[in-house]
Amino acid sequence: MRLDKFFSTTGTLTRSEATRAIRGKRVTVNGMAAQKADMKIDPDLDVITLDGQRVTYQRYTYVMLNKPKGYVSATDDSRLPTVLDLLPEKYKRLGLFPCGRLDRDTTGLMLLTDDGELAHFLLSPVSHVPKTYAYESASPLTAADAERLENGVDIGEKTLTKPAHLEYDGKSGRITLAEGRYHQIKRMFEAVGNKITELERVTLGPLSLDPALERGEWRELTEQEIAELQKHNRNTNRKETE
Ligand code: URA
């Protein structure tokens, strides 16, 4: 990467400011004054300073995985394969972790990242990030049960579940929640005398599961997807502080 691009990517200086700073001998690369803005650097290996302060390259990695059954949403497990085992080794080295949990037998959209702030936002119960799941149930859902699920049911906790949105047709449908309690959807269906037989997450906030990904396949998020997630995060933070 070019040295001036490094500064603009880290948000420290614009490229023209970086050029001026380099000319003014304010920038060092591995202890030597940098000479040229187009000098090639490795942001992961080279030590770069501006006015004596280290500037670090903080590019986070975001991976969308279509989780298959049988994998646990963890970075490590002594007995069972984890979602990290589905990714190349370099992502483990980067410290990627799954953003939230899906049960071992739940499939679909899983986001893995090393961006702690974004993960915190997606996981925080106060963020109310909507998540949609496609499901199949053992018995067809009645209109009365669907209404109960939408309004909130008792799953044996202090409070009823928060309002949910349902689209259903017989034994299959989609349910959108803005909270994430342990085994929540399974317990909600049990609360109305039914049983979930298949569960697949299809959206997470502004992200949708890429239909081109087969189970077990993954890809990095596009710049647009990352921007949408960040926008969602910023908007929610703004609403909370207003
Ligand atoms: N609800 C569940 O019951 N299981 C999941 O994996 C996700 C939501």
PDB file of C-alpha atoms and ligand atoms in Angstrom:
ATOM      1  CA  MET A   1       0.000   0.000   0.000  1.00  0.00           C
ATOM      2  CA  ARG A   2       1.203   3.555  -0.718  1.00  0.00           C
ATOM      3  CA  LEU A   3       2.197   5.549   2.324  1.00  0.00           C
ATOM      4  CA  ASP A   4      -0.220   8.406   1.560  1.00  0.00           C
ATOM      5  CA  LYS A   5      -3.064   5.889   1.065  1.00  0.00           C
ATOM      6  CA  PHE A   6      -2.193   4.352   4.441  1.00  0.00           C
ATOM      7  CA  PHE A   7      -2.799   7.691   6.122  1.00  0.00           C
ATOM      8  CA  SER A   8      -6.087   8.293   4.337  1.00  0.00           C
ATOM      9  CA  THR A   9      -7.299   4.744   5.025  1.00  0.00           C
ATOM     10  CA  THR A  10      -6.584   5.080   8.730  1.00  0.00           C
ATOM     11  CA  GLY A  11      -8.419   8.397   8.704  1.00  0.00           C
ATOM     12  CA  THR A  12      -5.355  10.217  10.068  1.00  0.00           C
ATOM     13  CA  LEU A  13      -4.612  12.559   7.141  1.00  0.00           C
ATOM     14  CA  THR A  14      -5.890  13.147   3.639  1.00  0.00           C
ATOM     15  CA  ARG A  15      -3.518  12.095   0.898  1.00  0.00           C
ATOM     16  CA  SER A  16      -2.422  15.675   0.219  1.00  0.00           C
ATOM     17  CA  GLU A  17      -1.909  16.342   3.939  1.00  0.00           C
ATOM     18  CA  ALA A  18       0.157  13.160   4.068  1.00  0.00           C
ATOM     19  CA  THR A  19       2.295  14.387   1.155  1.00  0.00           C
ATOM     20  CA  ARG A  20       2.941  17.646   3.009  1.00  0.00           C
ATOM     21  CA  ALA A  21       3.704  15.835   6.272  1.00  0.00           C
ATOM     22  CA  ILE A  22       6.200  13.574   4.463  1.00  0.00           C
ATOM     23  CA  ARG A  23       7.887  16.586   2.843  1.00  0.00           C
ATOM     24  CA  GLY A  24       8.025  18.216   6.268  1.00  0.00           C
ATOM     25  CA  LYS A  25       9.867  15.127   7.636  1.00  0.00           C
ATOM     26  CA  ARG A  26       7.089  14.474  10.137  1.00  0.00           C
ATOM     27  CA  VAL A  27       6.635  10.843   9.068  1.00  0.00           C
ATOM     28  CA  THR A  28       8.901   7.871   9.797  1.00  0.00           C
ATOM     29  CA  VAL A  29       8.751   4.311   8.500  1.00  0.00           C
ATOM     30  CA  ASN A  30      10.602   1.819  10.682  1.00  0.00           C
ATOM     31  CA  GLY A  31      12.529   4.647  12.301  1.00  0.00           C
ATOM     32  CA  MET A  32      13.677   6.375   9.096  1.00  0.00           C
ATOM     33  CA  ALA A  33      12.210   9.645   7.825  1.00  0.00           C
ATOM     34  CA  ALA A  34       9.927   8.829   4.897  1.00  0.00           C
ATOM     35  CA  GLN A  35      10.964  10.404   1.598  1.00  0.00           C
ATOM     36  CA  LYS A  36       8.063   9.893  -0.753  1.00  0.00           C
ATOM     37  CA  ALA A  37       4.276   9.718  -0.570  1.00  0.00           C
ATOM     38  CA  ASP A  38       4.162   6.850  -3.058  1.00  0.00           C
ATOM     39  CA  MET A  39       6.560   4.712  -1.004  1.00  0.00           C
ATOM     40  CA  LYS A  40       5.166   1.174  -0.617  1.00  0.00           C
ATOM     41  CA  ILE A  41       4.556   0.028   2.929  1.00  0.00           C
ATOM     42  CA  ASP A  42       3.064  -3.044   4.531  1.00  0.00           C
ATOM     43  CA  PRO A  43       0.496  -1.776   7.024  1.00  0.00           C
ATOM     44  CA  ASP A  44       0.650  -5.006   9.021  1.00  0.00           C
ATOM     45  CA  LEU A  45       4.446  -5.087   9.338  1.00  0.00           C
ATOM     46  CA  ASP A  46       5.900  -1.586   9.070  1.00  0.00           C
ATOM     47  CA  VAL A  47       5.986   0.791  12.031  1.00  0.00           C
ATOM     48  CA  ILE A  48       4.780   4.191  10.922  1.00  0.00           C
ATOM     49  CA  THR A  49       4.805   7.353  12.980  1.00  0.00           C
ATOM     50  CA  LEU A  50       3.461  10.855  12.494  1.00  0.00           C
ATOM     51  CA  ASP A  51       4.995  13.555  14.695  1.00  0.00           C
ATOM     52  CA  GLY A  52       6.504  10.806  16.817  1.00  0.00           C
ATOM     53  CA  GLN A  53       3.185   8.999  17.401  1.00  0.00           C
ATOM     54  CA  ARG A  54       2.610   5.490  16.084  1.00  0.00           C
ATOM     55  CA  VAL A  55      -0.210   5.255  13.565  1.00  0.00           C
ATOM     56  CA  THR A  56      -1.767   1.823  13.415  1.00  0.00           C
ATOM     57  CA  TYR A  57      -3.703   0.364  10.587  1.00  0.00           C
ATOM     58  CA  GLN A  58      -7.092  -0.666  11.825  1.00  0.00           C
ATOM     59  CA  ARG A  59      -8.741  -2.524   9.060  1.00  0.00           C
ATOM     60  CA  TYR A  60     -11.269  -4.905  10.415  1.00  0.00           C
ATOM     61  CA  THR A  61     -12.348  -8.058   8.669  1.00  0.00           C
ATOM     62  CA  TYR A  62     -15.974  -9.060   8.224  1.00  0.00           C
ATOM     63  CA  VAL A  63     -16.946 -12.520   7.026  1.00  0.00           C
ATOM     64  CA  MET A  64     -20.415 -13.776   6.165  1.00  0.00           C
ATOM     65  CA  LEU A  65     -20.796 -17.510   6.674  1.00  0.00           C
ATOM     66  CA  ASN A  66     -23.687 -19.767   5.769  1.00  0.00           C
ATOM     67  CA  LYS A  67     -23.527 -21.897   8.896  1.00  0.00           C
ATOM     68  CA  PRO A  68     -24.289 -25.592   8.449  1.00  0.00           C
ATOM     69  CA  LYS A  69     -25.716 -27.789  11.201  1.00  0.00           C
ATOM     70  CA  GLY A  70     -23.293 -29.423  13.620  1.00  0.00           C
ATOM     71  CA  TYR A  71     -21.018 -26.423  14.262  1.00  0.00           C
ATOM     72  CA  VAL A  72     -20.939 -24.416  17.467  1.00  0.00           C
ATOM     73  CA  SER A  73     -20.822 -20.613  17.459  1.00  0.00           C
ATOM     74  CA  ALA A  74     -17.540 -20.288  19.296  1.00  0.00           C
ATOM     75  CA  THR A  75     -13.870 -19.776  18.538  1.00  0.00           C
ATOM     76  CA  ASP A  76     -12.803 -22.925  20.356  1.00  0.00           C
ATOM     77  CA  ASP A  77     -14.434 -26.065  21.640  1.00  0.00           C
ATOM     78  CA  SER A  78     -12.750 -29.129  23.081  1.00  0.00           C
ATOM     79  CA  ARG A  79     -15.341 -31.548  21.659  1.00  0.00           C
ATOM     80  CA  LEU A  80     -17.189 -30.039  18.707  1.00  0.00           C
ATOM     81  CA  PRO A  81     -16.233 -28.299  15.466  1.00  0.00           C
ATOM     82  CA  THR A  82     -16.655 -24.524  15.595  1.00  0.00           C
ATOM     83  CA  VAL A  83     -17.679 -22.058  12.912  1.00  0.00           C
ATOM     84  CA  LEU A  84     -14.044 -20.875  12.806  1.00  0.00           C
ATOM     85  CA  ASP A  85     -13.063 -24.355  11.589  1.00  0.00           C
ATOM     86  CA  LEU A  86     -14.950 -23.572   8.371  1.00  0.00           C
ATOM     87  CA  LEU A  87     -12.683 -20.596   7.585  1.00  0.00           C
ATOM     88  CA  PRO A  88      -9.066 -20.477   6.415  1.00  0.00           C
ATOM     89  CA  GLU A  89      -6.484 -20.376   9.217  1.00  0.00           C
ATOM     90  CA  LYS A  90      -5.632 -16.707   8.572  1.00  0.00           C
ATOM     91  CA  TYR A  91      -8.989 -15.648  10.007  1.00  0.00           C
ATOM     92  CA  LYS A  92      -8.216 -17.414  13.277  1.00  0.00           C
ATOM     93  CA  ARG A  93      -4.888 -15.610  13.336  1.00  0.00           C
ATOM     94  CA  LEU A  94      -6.678 -12.291  12.796  1.00  0.00           C
ATOM     95  CA  GLY A  95      -8.790 -13.008  15.856  1.00  0.00           C
ATOM     96  CA  LEU A  96     -12.188 -13.249  14.172  1.00  0.00           C
ATOM     97  CA  PHE A  97     -15.034 -14.312  16.405  1.00  0.00           C
ATOM     98  CA  PRO A  98     -18.706 -15.027  15.752  1.00  0.00           C
ATOM     99  CA  CYS A  99     -21.088 -12.115  16.324  1.00  0.00           C
ATOM    100  CA  GLY A 100     -23.694 -13.809  18.439  1.00  0.00           C
ATOM    101  CA  ARG A 101     -24.793 -17.385  18.730  1.00  0.00           C
ATOM    102  CA  LEU A 102     -26.781 -19.737  16.620  1.00  0.00           C
ATOM    103  CA  ASP A 103     -27.671 -23.122  18.094  1.00  0.00           C
ATOM    104  CA  ARG A 104     -25.674 -26.095  16.873  1.00  0.00           C
ATOM    105  CA  ASP A 105     -28.603 -27.249  14.720  1.00  0.00           C
ATOM    106  CA  THR A 106     -29.486 -23.756  13.418  1.00  0.00           C
ATOM    107  CA  THR A 107     -28.192 -22.830   9.969  1.00  0.00           C
ATOM    108  CA  GLY A 108     -27.723 -19.635   7.991  1.00  0.00           C
ATOM    109  CA  LEU A 109     -26.315 -16.170   8.335  1.00  0.00           C
ATOM    110  CA  MET A 110     -23.440 -15.804  10.717  1.00  0.00           C
ATOM    111  CA  LEU A 111     -21.170 -12.775  10.839  1.00  0.00           C
ATOM    112  CA  LEU A 112     -17.590 -13.165  12.021  1.00  0.00           C
ATOM    113  CA  THR A 113     -15.407 -10.151  12.661  1.00  0.00           C
ATOM    114  CA  ASP A 114     -12.571  -8.705  14.695  1.00  0.00           C
ATOM    115  CA  ASP A 115     -14.423  -5.376  15.001  1.00  0.00           C
ATOM    116  CA  GLY A 116     -15.304  -5.388  18.690  1.00  0.00           C
ATOM    117  CA  GLU A 117     -17.322  -2.183  18.557  1.00  0.00           C
ATOM    118  CA  LEU A 118     -19.596  -3.407  15.808  1.00  0.00           C
ATOM    119  CA  ALA A 119     -19.980  -6.788  17.496  1.00  0.00           C
ATOM    120  CA  HIS A 120     -20.900  -5.072  20.738  1.00  0.00           C
ATOM    121  CA  PHE A 121     -23.566  -3.077  18.947  1.00  0.00           C
ATOM    122  CA  LEU A 122     -24.989  -6.119  17.167  1.00  0.00           C
ATOM    123  CA  LEU A 123     -25.067  -8.144  20.367  1.00  0.00           C
ATOM    124  CA  SER A 124     -26.208  -5.509  22.808  1.00  0.00           C
ATOM    125  CA  PRO A 125     -29.797  -6.093  23.973  1.00  0.00           C
ATOM    126  CA  VAL A 126     -30.412  -2.334  23.882  1.00  0.00           C
ATOM    127  CA  SER A 127     -29.594  -2.095  20.160  1.00  0.00           C
ATOM    128  CA  HIS A 128     -32.671  -4.129  19.155  1.00  0.00           C
ATOM    129  CA  VAL A 129     -31.053  -5.231  15.913  1.00  0.00           C
ATOM    130  CA  PRO A 130     -33.743  -7.152  13.991  1.00  0.00           C
ATOM    131  CA  LYS A 131     -32.948 -10.713  12.958  1.00  0.00           C
ATOM    132  CA  THR A 132     -35.140 -12.771  10.670  1.00  0.00           C
ATOM    133  CA  TYR A 133     -35.281 -16.565  10.716  1.00  0.00           C
ATOM    134  CA  ALA A 134     -36.957 -18.927   8.293  1.00  0.00           C
ATOM    135  CA  TYR A 135     -38.455 -21.816  10.226  1.00  0.00           C
ATOM    136  CA  GLU A 136     -40.373 -25.034   9.922  1.00  0.00           C
ATOM    137  CA  SER A 137     -42.550 -26.230  12.760  1.00  0.00           C
ATOM    138  CA  ALA A 138     -43.934 -29.632  13.694  1.00  0.00           C
ATOM    139  CA  SER A 139     -47.565 -28.459  13.461  1.00  0.00           C
ATOM    140  CA  PRO A 140     -49.167 -25.710  11.384  1.00  0.00           C
ATOM    141  CA  LEU A 141     -49.369 -22.418  13.228  1.00  0.00           C
ATOM    142  CA  THR A 142     -52.874 -21.192  14.022  1.00  0.00           C
ATOM    143  CA  ALA A 143     -53.766 -17.519  13.738  1.00  0.00           C
ATOM    144  CA  ALA A 144     -54.246 -17.390  17.508  1.00  0.00           C
ATOM    145  CA  ASP A 145     -50.783 -18.861  18.177  1.00  0.00           C
ATOM    146  CA  ALA A 146     -49.210 -16.494  15.666  1.00  0.00           C
ATOM    147  CA  GLU A 147     -50.827 -13.562  17.438  1.00  0.00           C
ATOM    148  CA  ARG A 148     -49.506 -14.771  20.792  1.00  0.00           C
ATOM    149  CA  LEU A 149     -46.007 -15.166  19.360  1.00  0.00           C
ATOM    150  CA  GLU A 150     -46.193 -11.669  17.902  1.00  0.00           C
ATOM    151  CA  ASN A 151     -47.422 -10.052  21.101  1.00  0.00           C
ATOM    152  CA  GLY A 152     -45.073 -11.835  23.488  1.00  0.00           C
ATOM    153  CA  VAL A 153     -45.103 -15.205  25.230  1.00  0.00           C
ATOM    154  CA  ASP A 154     -43.940 -16.561  28.568  1.00  0.00           C
ATOM    155  CA  ILE A 155     -40.759 -18.588  28.077  1.00  0.00           C
ATOM    156  CA  GLY A 156     -40.125 -18.960  31.779  1.00  0.00           C
ATOM    157  CA  GLU A 157     -38.225 -15.728  32.269  1.00  0.00           C
ATOM    158  CA  LYS A 158     -39.045 -12.581  34.239  1.00  0.00           C
ATOM    159  CA  THR A 159     -40.543 -10.826  31.225  1.00  0.00           C
ATOM    160  CA  LEU A 160     -42.542 -11.937  28.217  1.00  0.00           C
ATOM    161  CA  THR A 161     -40.755 -11.987  24.871  1.00  0.00           C
ATOM    162  CA  LYS A 162     -40.779  -8.630  23.057  1.00  0.00           C
ATOM    163  CA  PRO A 163     -43.080  -8.067  20.073  1.00  0.00           C
ATOM    164  CA  ALA A 164     -42.071 -10.164  17.067  1.00  0.00           C
ATOM    165  CA  HIS A 165     -43.161 -10.157  13.447  1.00  0.00           C
ATOM    166  CA  LEU A 166     -44.436 -13.323  11.780  1.00  0.00           C
ATOM    167  CA  GLU A 167     -45.216 -14.376   8.250  1.00  0.00           C
ATOM    168  CA  TYR A 168     -46.471 -17.917   8.169  1.00  0.00           C
ATOM    169  CA  ASP A 169     -48.136 -20.481   5.992  1.00  0.00           C
ATOM    170  CA  GLY A 170     -48.943 -23.798   7.636  1.00  0.00           C
ATOM    171  CA  LYS A 171     -45.793 -25.364   9.021  1.00  0.00           C
ATOM    172  CA  SER A 172     -43.320 -22.847   7.618  1.00  0.00           C
ATOM    173  CA  GLY A 173     -42.716 -19.155   7.863  1.00  0.00           C
ATOM    174  CA  ARG A 174     -40.441 -16.342   8.897  1.00  0.00           C
ATOM    175  CA  ILE A 175     -40.115 -14.752  12.272  1.00  0.00           C
ATOM    176  CA  THR A 176     -38.332 -11.474  13.029  1.00  0.00           C
ATOM    177  CA  LEU A 177     -37.097 -10.714  16.531  1.00  0.00           C
ATOM    178  CA  ALA A 178     -35.388  -7.640  17.929  1.00  0.00           C
ATOM    179  CA  GLU A 179     -33.895  -9.502  20.894  1.00  0.00           C
ATOM    180  CA  GLY A 180     -31.916 -12.697  21.318  1.00  0.00           C
ATOM    181  CA  ARG A 181     -32.561 -14.827  24.354  1.00  0.00           C
ATOM    182  CA  TYR A 182     -31.151 -18.320  24.723  1.00  0.00           C
ATOM    183  CA  HIS A 183     -32.917 -20.757  22.313  1.00  0.00           C
ATOM    184  CA  GLN A 184     -35.525 -18.033  21.992  1.00  0.00           C
ATOM    185  CA  ILE A 185     -37.472 -19.144  18.942  1.00  0.00           C
ATOM    186  CA  LYS A 186     -37.555 -22.780  19.997  1.00  0.00           C
ATOM    187  CA  ARG A 187     -38.803 -21.781  23.432  1.00  0.00           C
ATOM    188  CA  MET A 188     -41.396 -19.413  21.952  1.00  0.00           C
ATOM    189  CA  PHE A 189     -42.839 -22.175  19.792  1.00  0.00           C
ATOM    190  CA  GLU A 190     -42.836 -24.551  22.767  1.00  0.00           C
ATOM    191  CA  ALA A 191     -44.749 -21.899  24.718  1.00  0.00           C
ATOM    192  CA  VAL A 192     -47.597 -22.223  22.197  1.00  0.00           C
ATOM    193  CA  GLY A 193     -47.475 -26.045  22.198  1.00  0.00           C
ATOM    194  CA  ASN A 194     -45.530 -26.358  18.943  1.00  0.00           C
ATOM    195  CA  LYS A 195     -41.960 -27.328  18.047  1.00  0.00           C
ATOM    196  CA  ILE A 196     -39.331 -25.879  15.723  1.00  0.00           C
ATOM    197  CA  THR A 197     -37.945 -28.552  13.385  1.00  0.00           C
ATOM    198  CA  GLU A 198     -35.749 -26.353  11.141  1.00  0.00           C
ATOM    199  CA  LEU A 199     -34.296 -22.906  11.783  1.00  0.00           C
ATOM    200  CA  GLU A 200     -32.218 -20.769   9.459  1.00  0.00           C
ATOM    201  CA  ARG A 201     -31.186 -17.158  10.049  1.00  0.00           C
ATOM    202  CA  VAL A 202     -31.679 -15.133   6.889  1.00  0.00           C
ATOM    203  CA  THR A 203     -31.051 -11.530   7.975  1.00  0.00           C
ATOM    204  CA  LEU A 204     -29.073  -9.724  10.641  1.00  0.00           C
ATOM    205  CA  GLY A 205     -29.840  -5.998  10.763  1.00  0.00           C
ATOM    206  CA  PRO A 206     -29.203  -4.685   7.240  1.00  0.00           C
ATOM    207  CA  LEU A 207     -27.358  -7.877   6.166  1.00  0.00           C
ATOM    208  CA  SER A 208     -29.046 -10.655   4.193  1.00  0.00           C
ATOM    209  CA  LEU A 209     -27.704 -14.150   3.708  1.00  0.00           C
ATOM    210  CA  ASP A 210     -26.140 -14.309   0.244  1.00  0.00           C
ATOM    211  CA  PRO A 211     -28.147 -16.941  -1.689  1.00  0.00           C
ATOM    212  CA  ALA A 212     -24.985 -17.801  -3.658  1.00  0.00           C
ATOM    213  CA  LEU A 213     -23.400 -19.224  -0.497  1.00  0.00           C
ATOM    214  CA  GLU A 214     -23.982 -22.926   0.033  1.00  0.00           C
ATOM    215  CA  ARG A 215     -24.004 -24.244   3.578  1.00  0.00           C
ATOM    216  CA  GLY A 216     -20.475 -24.043   4.961  1.00  0.00           C
ATOM    217  CA  GLU A 217     -19.440 -21.439   2.395  1.00  0.00           C
ATOM    218  CA  TRP A 218     -18.326 -17.940   3.299  1.00  0.00           C
ATOM    219  CA  ARG A 219     -17.184 -14.680   1.790  1.00  0.00           C
ATOM    220  CA  GLU A 220     -15.953 -11.334   3.066  1.00  0.00           C
ATOM    221  CA  LEU A 221     -18.557  -8.583   3.236  1.00  0.00           C
ATOM    222  CA  THR A 222     -18.597  -6.052   0.424  1.00  0.00           C
ATOM    223  CA  GLU A 223     -17.703  -2.428   1.169  1.00  0.00           C
ATOM    224  CA  GLN A 224     -21.352  -1.554   0.765  1.00  0.00           C
ATOM    225  CA  GLU A 225     -22.450  -4.163   3.303  1.00  0.00           C
ATOM    226  CA  ILE A 226     -19.860  -2.901   5.791  1.00  0.00           C
ATOM    227  CA  ALA A 227     -21.007   0.690   5.233  1.00  0.00           C
ATOM    228  CA  GLU A 228     -24.626  -0.345   5.835  1.00  0.00           C
ATOM    229  CA  LEU A 229     -23.725  -2.086   9.074  1.00  0.00           C
ATOM    230  CA  GLN A 230     -21.724   0.940  10.248  1.00  0.00           C
ATOM    231  CA  LYS A 231     -24.588   3.256   9.310  1.00  0.00           C
ATOM    232  CA  HIS A 232     -27.039   1.120  11.254  1.00  0.00           C
ATOM    233  CA  ASN A 233     -24.669   1.252  14.244  1.00  0.00           C
ATOM    234  CA  ARG A 234     -24.216   5.047  14.037  1.00  0.00           C
ATOM    235  CA  ASN A 235     -27.962   5.700  13.663  1.00  0.00           C
ATOM    236  CA  THR A 236     -28.799   3.502  16.626  1.00  0.00           C
ATOM    237  CA  ASN A 237     -26.106   5.132  18.797  1.00  0.00           C
ATOM    238  CA  ARG A 238     -27.436   8.558  17.844  1.00  0.00           C
ATOM    239  CA  LYS A 239     -31.004   7.607  18.795  1.00  0.00           C
ATOM    240  CA  GLU A 240     -29.782   6.264  22.145  1.00  0.00           C
ATOM    241  CA  THR A 241     -27.963   9.472  23.044  1.00  0.00           C
ATOM    242  CA  GLU A 242     -30.769  11.826  21.902  1.00  0.00           C
TER     243      GLU A 242
HETATM  244  N1  URA B   1     -33.561 -18.964  18.401  1.00  0.00           N
HETATM  245  C1  URA B   1     -33.279 -20.257  18.654  1.00  0.00           C
HETATM  246  O1  URA B   1     -34.065 -20.961  19.270  1.00  0.00           O
HETATM  247  N2  URA B   1     -32.127 -20.758  18.174  1.00  0.00           N
HETATM  248  C2  URA B   1     -31.236 -20.032  17.457  1.00  0.00           C
HETATM  249  O2  URA B   1     -30.198 -20.558  17.035  1.00  0.00           O
HETATM  250  C3  URA B   1     -31.537 -18.682  17.210  1.00  0.00           C
HETATM  251  C4  URA B   1     -32.710 -18.168  17.695  1.00  0.00           C
END
